[in-house]
Coordinates of C-alpha atoms in Angstrom, one line a residue:
X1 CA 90.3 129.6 154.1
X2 CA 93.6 130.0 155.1
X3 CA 95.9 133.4 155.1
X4 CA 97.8 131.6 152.0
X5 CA 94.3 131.2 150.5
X6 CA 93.8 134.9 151.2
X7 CA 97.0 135.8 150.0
X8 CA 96.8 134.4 146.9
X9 CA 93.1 135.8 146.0
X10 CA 94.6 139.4 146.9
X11 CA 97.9 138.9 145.3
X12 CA 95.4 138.0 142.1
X13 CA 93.4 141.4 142.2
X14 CA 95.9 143.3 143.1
X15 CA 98.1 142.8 139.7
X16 CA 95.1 142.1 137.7
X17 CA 92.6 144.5 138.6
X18 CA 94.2 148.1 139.7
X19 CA 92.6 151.2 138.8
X20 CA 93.9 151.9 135.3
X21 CA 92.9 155.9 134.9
X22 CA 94.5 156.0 131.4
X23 CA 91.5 154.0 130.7
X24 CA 88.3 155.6 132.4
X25 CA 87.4 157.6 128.8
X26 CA 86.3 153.9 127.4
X27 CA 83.0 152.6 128.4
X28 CA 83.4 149.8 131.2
X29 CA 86.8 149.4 131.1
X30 CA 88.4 150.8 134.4
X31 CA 90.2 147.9 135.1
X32 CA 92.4 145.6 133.8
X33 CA 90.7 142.6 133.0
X34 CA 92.1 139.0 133.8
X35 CA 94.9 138.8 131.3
X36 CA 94.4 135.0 129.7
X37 CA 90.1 135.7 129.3
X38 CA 90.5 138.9 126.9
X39 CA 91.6 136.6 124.4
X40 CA 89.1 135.1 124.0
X41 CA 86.3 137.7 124.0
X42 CA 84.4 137.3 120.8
X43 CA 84.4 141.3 120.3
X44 CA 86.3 143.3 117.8
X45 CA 87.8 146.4 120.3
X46 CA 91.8 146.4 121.5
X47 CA 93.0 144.4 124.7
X48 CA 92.9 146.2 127.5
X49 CA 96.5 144.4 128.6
X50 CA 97.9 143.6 124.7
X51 CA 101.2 141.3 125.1
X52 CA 104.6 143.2 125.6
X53 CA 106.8 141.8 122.2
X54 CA 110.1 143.5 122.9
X55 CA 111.7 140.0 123.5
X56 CA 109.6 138.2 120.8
X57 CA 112.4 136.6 118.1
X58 CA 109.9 136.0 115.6
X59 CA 108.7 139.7 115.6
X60 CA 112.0 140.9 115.8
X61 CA 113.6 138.8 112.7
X62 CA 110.4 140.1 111.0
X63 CA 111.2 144.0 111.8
X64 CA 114.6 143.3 110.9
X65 CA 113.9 141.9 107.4
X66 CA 113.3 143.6 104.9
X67 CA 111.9 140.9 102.2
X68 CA 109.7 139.5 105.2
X69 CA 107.9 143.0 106.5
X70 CA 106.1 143.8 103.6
X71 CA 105.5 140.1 102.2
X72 CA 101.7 139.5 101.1
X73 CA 102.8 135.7 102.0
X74 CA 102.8 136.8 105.9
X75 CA 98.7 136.7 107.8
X76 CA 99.1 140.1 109.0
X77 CA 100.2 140.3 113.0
X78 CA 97.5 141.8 115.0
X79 CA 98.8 142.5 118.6
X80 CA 96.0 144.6 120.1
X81 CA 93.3 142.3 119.2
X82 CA 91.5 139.0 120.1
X83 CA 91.7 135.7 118.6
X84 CA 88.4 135.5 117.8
X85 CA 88.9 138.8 116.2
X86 CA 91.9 137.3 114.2
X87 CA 90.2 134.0 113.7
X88 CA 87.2 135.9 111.4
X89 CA 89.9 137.6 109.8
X90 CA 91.7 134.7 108.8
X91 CA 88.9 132.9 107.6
X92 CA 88.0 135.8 105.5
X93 CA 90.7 135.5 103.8
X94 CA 90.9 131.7 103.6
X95 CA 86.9 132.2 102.1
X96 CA 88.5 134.6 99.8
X97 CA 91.1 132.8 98.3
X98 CA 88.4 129.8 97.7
X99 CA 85.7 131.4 96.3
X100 CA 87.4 131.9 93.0
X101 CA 88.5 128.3 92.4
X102 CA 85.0 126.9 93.3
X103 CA 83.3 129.3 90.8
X104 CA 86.0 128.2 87.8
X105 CA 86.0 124.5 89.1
X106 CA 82.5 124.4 89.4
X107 CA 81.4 126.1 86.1
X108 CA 83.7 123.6 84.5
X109 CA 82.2 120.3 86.0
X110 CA 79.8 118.7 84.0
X111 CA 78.1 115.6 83.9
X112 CA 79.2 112.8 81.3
X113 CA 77.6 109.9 81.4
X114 CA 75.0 108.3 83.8
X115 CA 75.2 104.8 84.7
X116 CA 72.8 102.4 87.0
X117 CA 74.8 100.8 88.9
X118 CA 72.2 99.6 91.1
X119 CA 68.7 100.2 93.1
X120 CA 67.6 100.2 97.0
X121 CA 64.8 100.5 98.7
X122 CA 62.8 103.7 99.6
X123 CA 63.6 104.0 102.5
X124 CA 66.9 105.6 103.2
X125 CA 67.2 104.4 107.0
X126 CA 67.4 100.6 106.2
X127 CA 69.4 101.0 102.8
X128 CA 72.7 99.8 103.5
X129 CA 76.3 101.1 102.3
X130 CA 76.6 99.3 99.4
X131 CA 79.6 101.3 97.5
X132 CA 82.8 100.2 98.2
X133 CA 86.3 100.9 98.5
X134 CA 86.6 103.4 95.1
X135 CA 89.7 103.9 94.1
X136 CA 90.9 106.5 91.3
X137 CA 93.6 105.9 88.9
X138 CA 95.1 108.2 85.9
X139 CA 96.6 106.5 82.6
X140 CA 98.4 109.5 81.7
X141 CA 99.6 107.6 78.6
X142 CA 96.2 106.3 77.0
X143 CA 94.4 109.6 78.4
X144 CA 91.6 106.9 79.9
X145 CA 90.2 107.5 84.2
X146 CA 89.8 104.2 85.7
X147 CA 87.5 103.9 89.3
X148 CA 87.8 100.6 91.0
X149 CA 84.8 99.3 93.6
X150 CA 82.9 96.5 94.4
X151 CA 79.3 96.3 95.2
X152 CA 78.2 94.3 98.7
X153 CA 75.1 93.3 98.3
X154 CA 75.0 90.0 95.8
X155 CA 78.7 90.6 94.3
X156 CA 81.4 89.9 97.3
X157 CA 83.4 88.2 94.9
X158 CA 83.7 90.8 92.1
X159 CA 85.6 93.9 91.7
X160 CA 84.1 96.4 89.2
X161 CA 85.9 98.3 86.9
X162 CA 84.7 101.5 85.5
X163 CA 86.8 103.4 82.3
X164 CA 86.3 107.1 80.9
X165 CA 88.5 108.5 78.6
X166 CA 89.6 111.9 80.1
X167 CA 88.1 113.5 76.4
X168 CA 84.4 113.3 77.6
X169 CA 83.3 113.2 74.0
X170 CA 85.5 110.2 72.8
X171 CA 84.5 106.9 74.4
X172 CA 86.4 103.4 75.0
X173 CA 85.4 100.0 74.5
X174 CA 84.3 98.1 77.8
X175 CA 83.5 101.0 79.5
X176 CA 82.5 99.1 82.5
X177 CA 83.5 95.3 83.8
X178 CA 83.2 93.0 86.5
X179 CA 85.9 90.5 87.2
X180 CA 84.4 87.5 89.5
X181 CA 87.5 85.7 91.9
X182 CA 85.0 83.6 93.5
X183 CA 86.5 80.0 94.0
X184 CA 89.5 80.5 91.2
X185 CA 92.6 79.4 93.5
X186 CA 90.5 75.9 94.1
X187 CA 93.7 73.4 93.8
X188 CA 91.1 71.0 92.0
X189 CA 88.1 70.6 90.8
X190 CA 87.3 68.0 93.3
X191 CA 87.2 71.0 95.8
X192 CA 83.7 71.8 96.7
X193 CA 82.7 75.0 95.3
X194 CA 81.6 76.5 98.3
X195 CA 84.7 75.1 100.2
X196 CA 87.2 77.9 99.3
X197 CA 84.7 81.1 98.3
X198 CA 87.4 84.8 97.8
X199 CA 85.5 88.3 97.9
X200 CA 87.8 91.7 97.6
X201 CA 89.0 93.2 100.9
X202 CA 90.6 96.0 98.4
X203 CA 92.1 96.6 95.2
X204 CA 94.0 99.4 93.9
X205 CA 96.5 100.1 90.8
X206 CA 99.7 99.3 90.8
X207 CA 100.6 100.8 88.0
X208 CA 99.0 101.4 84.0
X209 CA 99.1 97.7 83.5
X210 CA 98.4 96.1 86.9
X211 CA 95.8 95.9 89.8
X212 CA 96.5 94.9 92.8
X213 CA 94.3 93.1 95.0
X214 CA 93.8 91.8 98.7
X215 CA 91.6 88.5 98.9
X216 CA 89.7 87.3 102.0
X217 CA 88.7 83.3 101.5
X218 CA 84.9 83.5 103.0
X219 CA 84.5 80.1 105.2
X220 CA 83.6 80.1 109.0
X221 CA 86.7 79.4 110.8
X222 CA 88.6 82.0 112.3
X223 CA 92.0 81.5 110.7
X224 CA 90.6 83.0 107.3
X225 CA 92.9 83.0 104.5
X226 CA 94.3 86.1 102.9
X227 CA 95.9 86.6 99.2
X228 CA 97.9 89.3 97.7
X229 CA 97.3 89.0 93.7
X230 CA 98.5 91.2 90.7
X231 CA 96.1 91.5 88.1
X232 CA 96.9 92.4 84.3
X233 CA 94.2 95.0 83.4
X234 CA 94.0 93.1 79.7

């Protein structure tokens, strides 16, 4: 080592570990501890250094306001302590203030209605992803929740669309749809069906009336062709 090693090392204990006697009444702490690592000690007593604030400007606009020093909006500032201390304090208020939406949420939630949409094997480990790309929409006007998806296994080409009316004991017409693309932007029908073949990349609403869609033409060559389409929902 060399004496600007040495230096250093002493310079270190020297301001951060002096006899502190103010201290010798509390059980192992006769020195002052390194002053970044009693942050983060996951124990609820004071700091042995706590932070001087006298030039802080967010603790002094808070002493002088008097709206601000009392407000319940404020997490309460906790200088002599931890931040693991004030992380589990935080979070129990955060777990407070969510407990009593879950409870009314959750007693509220019921099920409706049941559908099939379809089945897989056993086996969860080989079953693929077959749910896709489900996308909610709100007609505020008619009162009816619409989900888009598509399905991958057998159904590339269609987009499904499922319709619930927000009144869980009224019903609508139709209540679930496919619509197939497939080969319909074939220029002729001397086109070989398998020729130009569109499944749904995505689809969401555009607004009450209108889906919008992103089509992918299925063929082999790199340069794959890709369609923007508006679809009237009637």
């Amino acid at each position: 080592m060399t004496q600007k090693d040495i230096t250093f090392v002493a310079d270190f204990l020297t301001e951060h570990f002096n006899e502190a006697p103010e201290l010798y009444n509390r059980k192992g702490k006769y020195f002052n501890v390194e002053r970044v690592g009693q942050y983060l000690k996951d124990e609820d007593d004071d700091l042995v250094s706590p932070p001087n604030t006298d030039g802080n400007q967010w603790v002094n606009f808070l002493k002088n306001s008097t709206h601000l020093k009392e407000s319940p909006l404020l997490f309460p500032y906790y200088p002599e302590k931890s931040l693991h201390f004030v992380k589990r304090q935080m979070e129990g208020v955060i777990d407070q203030c969510l407990q009593k939406p879950a409870d009314v949420i959750g007693k509220s939630v019921h099920q409706a209605v049941c559908m099939s949409l379809y089945k897989t094997s056993q086996s969860e480990d080989s079953t693929p992803q077959l749910f896709k790309l489900p996308f909610l929409w709100n007609d505020k006007t008619s009162n009816i929740h619409y989900v888009l998806f598509t399905i991958l296994e057998n159904s590339v080409s269609k987009i499904h669309i499922l319709r619930r009316h927000t009144d869980t004991s009224r019903s609508v017409s139709n209540g679930i749809l496919a619509v197939e693309f497939g080969n319909f932007l074939n220029n002729s029908i001397n086109e070989s069906s398998d020729s130009r073949w569109y499944s749904c990349l995505d689809a969401h609403f555009y607004d009450d009336e209108t889906i919008t869609v992103v089509l992918k033409e299925s063929v082999e060559q790199e340069e794959k062709e890709r369609v923007l389409a508006q679809l009237p929902l009637s």
